[in-house]
């Protein structure tokens, strides 16, 4: 019997402290819609969709080729897309994040994976099916990104769970 494919994506998982702060902030404001579980808060770098398990080795090898630099994400925008997705985003995208996303995209395309061509809009989803933008002033969260991860998204009885399959460190800045 063949093994079922995996629903894969690369992302930066939110560190537990910032995830807790975001989750507490969210709970203090009347935010309608379906909240993303605190343990699932993340920033997607590349969505691969359904992939055979046999692709995992190639994905891990190409990710290991990257040498991305660490950065801090300054989440200072609260916004909502018209599809009801409520999110936090940085007003300025750190150059190291742009480089990581571009490097990953380049490697994935070169290895034969298909990616959507929409421009990268870095964001952390707070809730889905949110009917309106909350009137709360935008909060500010400083999120130190130290690793990126290959996740399998799985449906469980408790809702969607992201299973980390492999992760790679982001290189800390070298002292001057
Ligand atoms: P669910 O769909 O079960 O409610 P989810 O959206 O968190 O939960 P997935 O659909 O598996 O789980 O998505 C995993 C990640 O990939 C999320 O960040 C999601 O926004 C992103 N994603 C899903 N589909 C696409 C797509 N077609 N293009 C780009 N990113 C996507
Ligand atoms: Mg989804």
PDB file of N, CA and C in Angstrom, residues 87-160:
ATOM      1  N   UNK A  87      -4.253  39.503  10.191  1.00  0.00           N
ATOM      2  CA  UNK A  87      -2.838  39.174  10.356  1.00  0.00           C
ATOM      3  C   UNK A  87      -2.036  40.328  10.932  1.00  0.00           C
ATOM      4  N   UNK A  88      -0.857  39.971  11.431  1.00  0.00           N
ATOM      5  CA  UNK A  88       0.160  40.940  11.829  1.00  0.00           C
ATOM      6  C   UNK A  88       1.262  40.902  10.779  1.00  0.00           C
ATOM      7  N   UNK A  89       1.860  42.070  10.539  1.00  0.00           N
ATOM      8  CA  UNK A  89       2.933  42.110   9.536  1.00  0.00           C
ATOM      9  C   UNK A  89       3.945  43.185   9.927  1.00  0.00           C
ATOM     10  N   UNK A  90       5.152  43.074   9.384  1.00  0.00           N
ATOM     11  CA  UNK A  90       6.129  44.139   9.616  1.00  0.00           C
ATOM     12  C   UNK A  90       5.925  45.265   8.593  1.00  0.00           C
ATOM     13  N   UNK A  91       6.038  46.529   9.015  1.00  0.00           N
ATOM     14  CA  UNK A  91       5.960  47.619   8.011  1.00  0.00           C
ATOM     15  C   UNK A  91       7.161  47.555   7.083  1.00  0.00           C
ATOM     16  N   UNK A  92       8.273  47.116   7.623  1.00  0.00           N
ATOM     17  CA  UNK A  92       9.478  46.983   6.781  1.00  0.00           C
ATOM     18  C   UNK A  92       9.931  45.537   6.827  1.00  0.00           C
ATOM     19  N   UNK A  93      10.094  44.943   5.653  1.00  0.00           N
ATOM     20  CA  UNK A  93      10.563  43.552   5.613  1.00  0.00           C
ATOM     21  C   UNK A  93      12.084  43.530   5.773  1.00  0.00           C
ATOM     22  N   UNK A  94      12.597  42.819   6.789  1.00  0.00           N
ATOM     23  CA  UNK A  94      14.057  42.755   6.932  1.00  0.00           C
ATOM     24  C   UNK A  94      14.711  42.151   5.682  1.00  0.00           C
ATOM     25  N   UNK A  95      15.849  42.712   5.298  1.00  0.00           N
ATOM     26  CA  UNK A  95      16.547  42.226   4.097  1.00  0.00           C
ATOM     27  C   UNK A  95      16.845  40.725   4.224  1.00  0.00           C
ATOM     28  N   UNK A  96      17.173  40.274   5.435  1.00  0.00           N
ATOM     29  CA  UNK A  96      17.520  38.856   5.616  1.00  0.00           C
ATOM     30  C   UNK A  96      16.306  37.949   5.371  1.00  0.00           C
ATOM     31  N   UNK A  97      15.112  38.439   5.663  1.00  0.00           N
ATOM     32  CA  UNK A  97      13.904  37.645   5.384  1.00  0.00           C
ATOM     33  C   UNK A  97      13.683  37.560   3.875  1.00  0.00           C
ATOM     34  N   UNK A  98      13.837  38.689   3.194  1.00  0.00           N
ATOM     35  CA  UNK A  98      13.689  38.689   1.731  1.00  0.00           C
ATOM     36  C   UNK A  98      14.693  37.719   1.111  1.00  0.00           C
ATOM     37  N   UNK A  99      15.930  37.751   1.593  1.00  0.00           N
ATOM     38  CA  UNK A  99      16.961  36.855   1.046  1.00  0.00           C
ATOM     39  C   UNK A  99      16.620  35.390   1.292  1.00  0.00           C
ATOM     40  N   UNK A 100      16.117  35.105   2.484  1.00  0.00           N
ATOM     41  CA  UNK A 100      15.755  33.718   2.804  1.00  0.00           C
ATOM     42  C   UNK A 100      14.628  33.238   1.884  1.00  0.00           C
ATOM     43  N   UNK A 101      13.594  34.059   1.729  1.00  0.00           N
ATOM     44  CA  UNK A 101      12.459  33.645   0.897  1.00  0.00           C
ATOM     45  C   UNK A 101      12.884  33.471  -0.558  1.00  0.00           C
ATOM     46  N   UNK A 102      13.700  34.419  -1.047  1.00  0.00           N
ATOM     47  CA  UNK A 102      14.159  34.341  -2.448  1.00  0.00           C
ATOM     48  C   UNK A 102      15.063  33.130  -2.671  1.00  0.00           C
ATOM     49  N   UNK A 103      15.959  32.896  -1.700  1.00  0.00           N
ATOM     50  CA  UNK A 103      16.882  31.766  -1.814  1.00  0.00           C
ATOM     51  C   UNK A 103      16.133  30.446  -1.823  1.00  0.00           C
ATOM     52  N   UNK A 104      15.156  30.357  -0.954  1.00  0.00           N
ATOM     53  CA  UNK A 104      14.358  29.127  -0.873  1.00  0.00           C
ATOM     54  C   UNK A 104      13.569  28.933  -2.172  1.00  0.00           C
ATOM     55  N   UNK A 105      12.949  30.012  -2.627  1.00  0.00           N
ATOM     56  CA  UNK A 105      12.171  29.959  -3.880  1.00  0.00           C
ATOM     57  C   UNK A 105      13.057  29.496  -5.041  1.00  0.00           C
ATOM     58  N   UNK A 106      14.228  30.097  -5.129  1.00  0.00           N
ATOM     59  CA  UNK A 106      15.150  29.773  -6.220  1.00  0.00           C
ATOM     60  C   UNK A 106      15.519  28.286  -6.197  1.00  0.00           C
ATOM     61  N   UNK A 107      15.862  27.803  -4.996  1.00  0.00           N
ATOM     62  CA  UNK A 107      16.264  26.391  -4.856  1.00  0.00           C
ATOM     63  C   UNK A 107      15.098  25.453  -5.166  1.00  0.00           C
ATOM     64  N   UNK A 108      13.909  25.827  -4.698  1.00  0.00           N
ATOM     65  CA  UNK A 108      12.737  24.962  -4.929  1.00  0.00           C
ATOM     66  C   UNK A 108      12.421  24.886  -6.420  1.00  0.00           C
ATOM     67  N   UNK A 109      12.451  26.028  -7.092  1.00  0.00           N
ATOM     68  CA  UNK A 109      12.142  26.031  -8.530  1.00  0.00           C
ATOM     69  C   UNK A 109      13.209  25.261  -9.297  1.00  0.00           C
ATOM     70  N   UNK A 110      14.473  25.460  -8.902  1.00  0.00           N
ATOM     71  CA  UNK A 110      15.571  24.770  -9.594  1.00  0.00           C
ATOM     72  C   UNK A 110      15.474  23.255  -9.415  1.00  0.00           C
ATOM     73  N   UNK A 111      14.858  22.835  -8.296  1.00  0.00           N
ATOM     74  CA  UNK A 111      14.749  21.392  -8.025  1.00  0.00           C
ATOM     75  C   UNK A 111      13.476  20.807  -8.644  1.00  0.00           C
ATOM     76  N   UNK A 112      12.646  21.683  -9.221  1.00  0.00           N
ATOM     77  CA  UNK A 112      11.463  21.183  -9.929  1.00  0.00           C
ATOM     78  C   UNK A 112      10.146  21.318  -9.181  1.00  0.00           C
ATOM     79  N   UNK A 113      10.151  22.004  -8.039  1.00  0.00           N
ATOM     80  CA  UNK A 113       8.885  22.214  -7.314  1.00  0.00           C
ATOM     81  C   UNK A 113       8.149  23.411  -7.924  1.00  0.00           C
ATOM     82  N   UNK A 114       6.823  23.364  -7.867  1.00  0.00           N
ATOM     83  CA  UNK A 114       6.025  24.483  -8.372  1.00  0.00           C
ATOM     84  C   UNK A 114       5.628  25.363  -7.199  1.00  0.00           C
ATOM     85  N   UNK A 115       5.673  26.650  -7.416  1.00  0.00           N
ATOM     86  CA  UNK A 115       5.269  27.592  -6.379  1.00  0.00           C
ATOM     87  C   UNK A 115       4.343  28.609  -7.009  1.00  0.00           C
ATOM     88  N   UNK A 116       3.498  29.185  -6.191  1.00  0.00           N
ATOM     89  CA  UNK A 116       2.635  30.213  -6.762  1.00  0.00           C
ATOM     90  C   UNK A 116       3.471  31.463  -7.058  1.00  0.00           C
ATOM     91  N   UNK A 117       3.025  32.214  -8.067  1.00  0.00           N
ATOM     92  CA  UNK A 117       3.853  33.347  -8.502  1.00  0.00           C
ATOM     93  C   UNK A 117       3.472  34.650  -7.801  1.00  0.00           C
ATOM     94  N   UNK A 118       2.472  34.605  -6.894  1.00  0.00           N
ATOM     95  CA  UNK A 118       2.076  35.835  -6.185  1.00  0.00           C
ATOM     96  C   UNK A 118       3.266  36.386  -5.398  1.00  0.00           C
ATOM     97  N   UNK A 119       3.372  37.706  -5.327  1.00  0.00           N
ATOM     98  CA  UNK A 119       4.492  38.251  -4.555  1.00  0.00           C
ATOM     99  C   UNK A 119       4.413  37.862  -3.089  1.00  0.00           C
ATOM    100  N   UNK A 120       5.576  37.711  -2.475  1.00  0.00           N
ATOM    101  CA  UNK A 120       5.675  37.313  -1.065  1.00  0.00           C
ATOM    102  C   UNK A 120       5.183  38.465  -0.177  1.00  0.00           C
ATOM    103  N   UNK A 121       4.210  38.167   0.662  1.00  0.00           N
ATOM    104  CA  UNK A 121       3.718  39.175   1.611  1.00  0.00           C
ATOM    105  C   UNK A 121       3.876  38.601   3.010  1.00  0.00           C
ATOM    106  N   UNK A 122       4.997  38.895   3.669  1.00  0.00           N
ATOM    107  CA  UNK A 122       5.235  38.272   4.970  1.00  0.00           C
ATOM    108  C   UNK A 122       4.152  38.651   5.973  1.00  0.00           C
ATOM    109  N   UNK A 123       3.580  37.653   6.612  1.00  0.00           N
ATOM    110  CA  UNK A 123       2.515  37.928   7.589  1.00  0.00           C
ATOM    111  C   UNK A 123       2.383  36.766   8.557  1.00  0.00           C
ATOM    112  N   UNK A 124       1.833  37.065   9.701  1.00  0.00           N
ATOM    113  CA  UNK A 124       1.520  36.043  10.703  1.00  0.00           C
ATOM    114  C   UNK A 124       0.004  36.073  10.860  1.00  0.00           C
ATOM    115  N   UNK A 125      -0.640  34.964  10.485  1.00  0.00           N
ATOM    116  CA  UNK A 125      -2.106  34.924  10.555  1.00  0.00           C
ATOM    117  C   UNK A 125      -2.556  34.802  12.008  1.00  0.00           C
ATOM    118  N   UNK A 126      -3.456  35.718  12.392  1.00  0.00           N
ATOM    119  CA  UNK A 126      -4.029  35.682  13.748  1.00  0.00           C
ATOM    120  C   UNK A 126      -5.333  34.902  13.765  1.00  0.00           C
ATOM    121  N   UNK A 127      -6.142  35.117  12.736  1.00  0.00           N
ATOM    122  CA  UNK A 127      -7.469  34.467  12.687  1.00  0.00           C
ATOM    123  C   UNK A 127      -7.948  34.416  11.248  1.00  0.00           C
ATOM    124  N   UNK A 128      -8.789  33.441  10.979  1.00  0.00           N
ATOM    125  CA  UNK A 128      -9.417  33.337   9.656  1.00  0.00           C
ATOM    126  C   UNK A 128     -10.910  33.630   9.811  1.00  0.00           C
ATOM    127  N   UNK A 129     -11.561  33.918   8.725  1.00  0.00           N
ATOM    128  CA  UNK A 129     -13.015  34.217   8.727  1.00  0.00           C
ATOM    129  C   UNK A 129     -13.336  35.353   9.703  1.00  0.00           C
ATOM    130  N   UNK A 130     -12.488  36.328   9.742  1.00  0.00           N
ATOM    131  CA  UNK A 130     -12.689  37.462  10.639  1.00  0.00           C
ATOM    132  C   UNK A 130     -13.510  38.503   9.872  1.00  0.00           C
ATOM    133  N   UNK A 131     -14.691  38.862  10.394  1.00  0.00           N
ATOM    134  CA  UNK A 131     -15.595  39.695   9.599  1.00  0.00           C
ATOM    135  C   UNK A 131     -15.152  41.149   9.459  1.00  0.00           C
ATOM    136  N   UNK A 132     -14.350  41.639  10.394  1.00  0.00           N
ATOM    137  CA  UNK A 132     -13.923  43.045  10.314  1.00  0.00           C
ATOM    138  C   UNK A 132     -12.588  43.242  11.023  1.00  0.00           C
ATOM    139  N   UNK A 133     -11.938  44.345  10.663  1.00  0.00           N
ATOM    140  CA  UNK A 133     -10.678  44.689  11.331  1.00  0.00           C
ATOM    141  C   UNK A 133     -11.012  45.199  12.729  1.00  0.00           C
ATOM    142  N   UNK A 134     -10.428  44.632  13.779  1.00  0.00           N
ATOM    143  CA  UNK A 134     -10.727  45.102  15.126  1.00  0.00           C
ATOM    144  C   UNK A 134     -10.296  46.559  15.291  1.00  0.00           C
ATOM    145  N   UNK A 135     -10.992  47.267  16.169  1.00  0.00           N
ATOM    146  CA  UNK A 135     -10.657  48.687  16.344  1.00  0.00           C
ATOM    147  C   UNK A 135      -9.424  48.868  17.235  1.00  0.00           C
ATOM    148  N   UNK A 136      -8.923  47.785  17.805  1.00  0.00           N
ATOM    149  CA  UNK A 136      -7.750  47.860  18.690  1.00  0.00           C
ATOM    150  C   UNK A 136      -6.583  48.529  17.967  1.00  0.00           C
ATOM    151  N   UNK A 137      -5.835  49.379  18.676  1.00  0.00           N
ATOM    152  CA  UNK A 137      -4.636  49.937  18.036  1.00  0.00           C
ATOM    153  C   UNK A 137      -3.654  48.810  17.719  1.00  0.00           C
ATOM    154  N   UNK A 138      -2.911  48.950  16.628  1.00  0.00           N
ATOM    155  CA  UNK A 138      -1.987  47.862  16.285  1.00  0.00           C
ATOM    156  C   UNK A 138      -0.964  47.672  17.392  1.00  0.00           C
ATOM    157  N   UNK A 139      -0.759  46.451  17.824  1.00  0.00           N
ATOM    158  CA  UNK A 139       0.259  46.193  18.840  1.00  0.00           C
ATOM    159  C   UNK A 139       1.631  46.150  18.168  1.00  0.00           C
ATOM    160  N   UNK A 140       2.668  46.024  18.949  1.00  0.00           N
ATOM    161  CA  UNK A 140       4.009  45.820  18.385  1.00  0.00           C
ATOM    162  C   UNK A 140       4.643  44.619  19.070  1.00  0.00           C
ATOM    163  N   UNK A 141       5.114  43.703  18.269  1.00  0.00           N
ATOM    164  CA  UNK A 141       5.801  42.528  18.809  1.00  0.00           C
ATOM    165  C   UNK A 141       7.146  42.403  18.108  1.00  0.00           C
ATOM    166  N   UNK A 142       8.194  42.197  18.882  1.00  0.00           N
ATOM    167  CA  UNK A 142       9.512  41.957  18.301  1.00  0.00           C
ATOM    168  C   UNK A 142       9.815  40.473  18.384  1.00  0.00           C
ATOM    169  N   UNK A 143       9.925  39.888  17.233  1.00  0.00           N
ATOM    170  CA  UNK A 143      10.031  38.433  17.139  1.00  0.00           C
ATOM    171  C   UNK A 143      11.420  38.081  16.595  1.00  0.00           C
ATOM    172  N   UNK A 144      12.296  37.555  17.450  1.00  0.00           N
ATOM    173  CA  UNK A 144      13.618  37.167  16.961  1.00  0.00           C
ATOM    174  C   UNK A 144      13.537  35.841  16.210  1.00  0.00           C
ATOM    175  N   UNK A 145      13.797  35.901  14.908  1.00  0.00           N
ATOM    176  CA  UNK A 145      13.723  34.670  14.093  1.00  0.00           C
ATOM    177  C   UNK A 145      15.079  33.987  14.124  1.00  0.00           C
ATOM    178  N   UNK A 146      15.102  32.753  14.591  1.00  0.00           N
ATOM    179  CA  UNK A 146      16.387  32.055  14.771  1.00  0.00           C
ATOM    180  C   UNK A 146      16.467  30.751  13.978  1.00  0.00           C
ATOM    181  N   UNK A 147      15.342  30.335  13.380  1.00  0.00           N
ATOM    182  CA  UNK A 147      15.378  29.091  12.604  1.00  0.00           C
ATOM    183  C   UNK A 147      14.225  29.077  11.611  1.00  0.00           C
ATOM    184  N   UNK A 148      14.354  28.248  10.587  1.00  0.00           N
ATOM    185  CA  UNK A 148      13.190  27.990   9.727  1.00  0.00           C
ATOM    186  C   UNK A 148      12.968  26.482   9.661  1.00  0.00           C
ATOM    187  N   UNK A 149      11.737  26.121   9.356  1.00  0.00           N
ATOM    188  CA  UNK A 149      11.290  24.746   9.572  1.00  0.00           C
ATOM    189  C   UNK A 149      10.508  24.234   8.368  1.00  0.00           C
ATOM    190  N   UNK A 150      10.658  22.942   8.107  1.00  0.00           N
ATOM    191  CA  UNK A 150       9.787  22.271   7.128  1.00  0.00           C
ATOM    192  C   UNK A 150       8.672  21.600   7.922  1.00  0.00           C
ATOM    193  N   UNK A 151       7.437  22.002   7.656  1.00  0.00           N
ATOM    194  CA  UNK A 151       6.285  21.474   8.383  1.00  0.00           C
ATOM    195  C   UNK A 151       5.415  20.598   7.491  1.00  0.00           C
ATOM    196  N   UNK A 152       4.796  19.594   8.130  1.00  0.00           N
ATOM    197  CA  UNK A 152       3.689  18.867   7.504  1.00  0.00           C
ATOM    198  C   UNK A 152       2.423  19.325   8.217  1.00  0.00           C
ATOM    199  N   UNK A 153       1.461  19.783   7.444  1.00  0.00           N
ATOM    200  CA  UNK A 153       0.189  20.225   8.016  1.00  0.00           C
ATOM    201  C   UNK A 153      -0.754  19.021   8.055  1.00  0.00           C
ATOM    202  N   UNK A 154      -1.263  18.724   9.242  1.00  0.00           N
ATOM    203  CA  UNK A 154      -2.084  17.519   9.409  1.00  0.00           C
ATOM    204  C   UNK A 154      -3.427  17.863  10.039  1.00  0.00           C
ATOM    205  N   UNK A 155      -4.455  17.188   9.584  1.00  0.00           N
ATOM    206  CA  UNK A 155      -5.774  17.366  10.195  1.00  0.00           C
ATOM    207  C   UNK A 155      -5.906  16.372  11.334  1.00  0.00           C
ATOM    208  N   UNK A 156      -6.240  16.868  12.519  1.00  0.00           N
ATOM    209  CA  UNK A 156      -6.433  15.980  13.662  1.00  0.00           C
ATOM    210  C   UNK A 156      -7.800  16.283  14.268  1.00  0.00           C
ATOM    211  N   UNK A 157      -8.189  15.443  15.219  1.00  0.00           N
ATOM    212  CA  UNK A 157      -9.490  15.649  15.868  1.00  0.00           C
ATOM    213  C   UNK A 157      -9.509  17.006  16.591  1.00  0.00           C
ATOM    214  N   UNK A 158      -8.321  17.493  16.975  1.00  0.00           N
ATOM    215  CA  UNK A 158      -8.248  18.779  17.681  1.00  0.00           C
ATOM    216  C   UNK A 158      -7.999  19.945  16.733  1.00  0.00           C
ATOM    217  N   UNK A 159      -8.108  19.701  15.450  1.00  0.00           N
ATOM    218  CA  UNK A 159      -7.880  20.770  14.473  1.00  0.00           C
ATOM    219  C   UNK A 159      -6.560  20.577  13.748  1.00  0.00           C
ATOM    220  N   UNK A 160      -6.192  21.590  12.972  1.00  0.00           N
ATOM    221  CA  UNK A 160      -4.974  21.473  12.170  1.00  0.00           C
ATOM    222  C   UNK A 160      -3.744  21.519  13.070  1.00  0.00           C
TER     223      UNK A 160
END
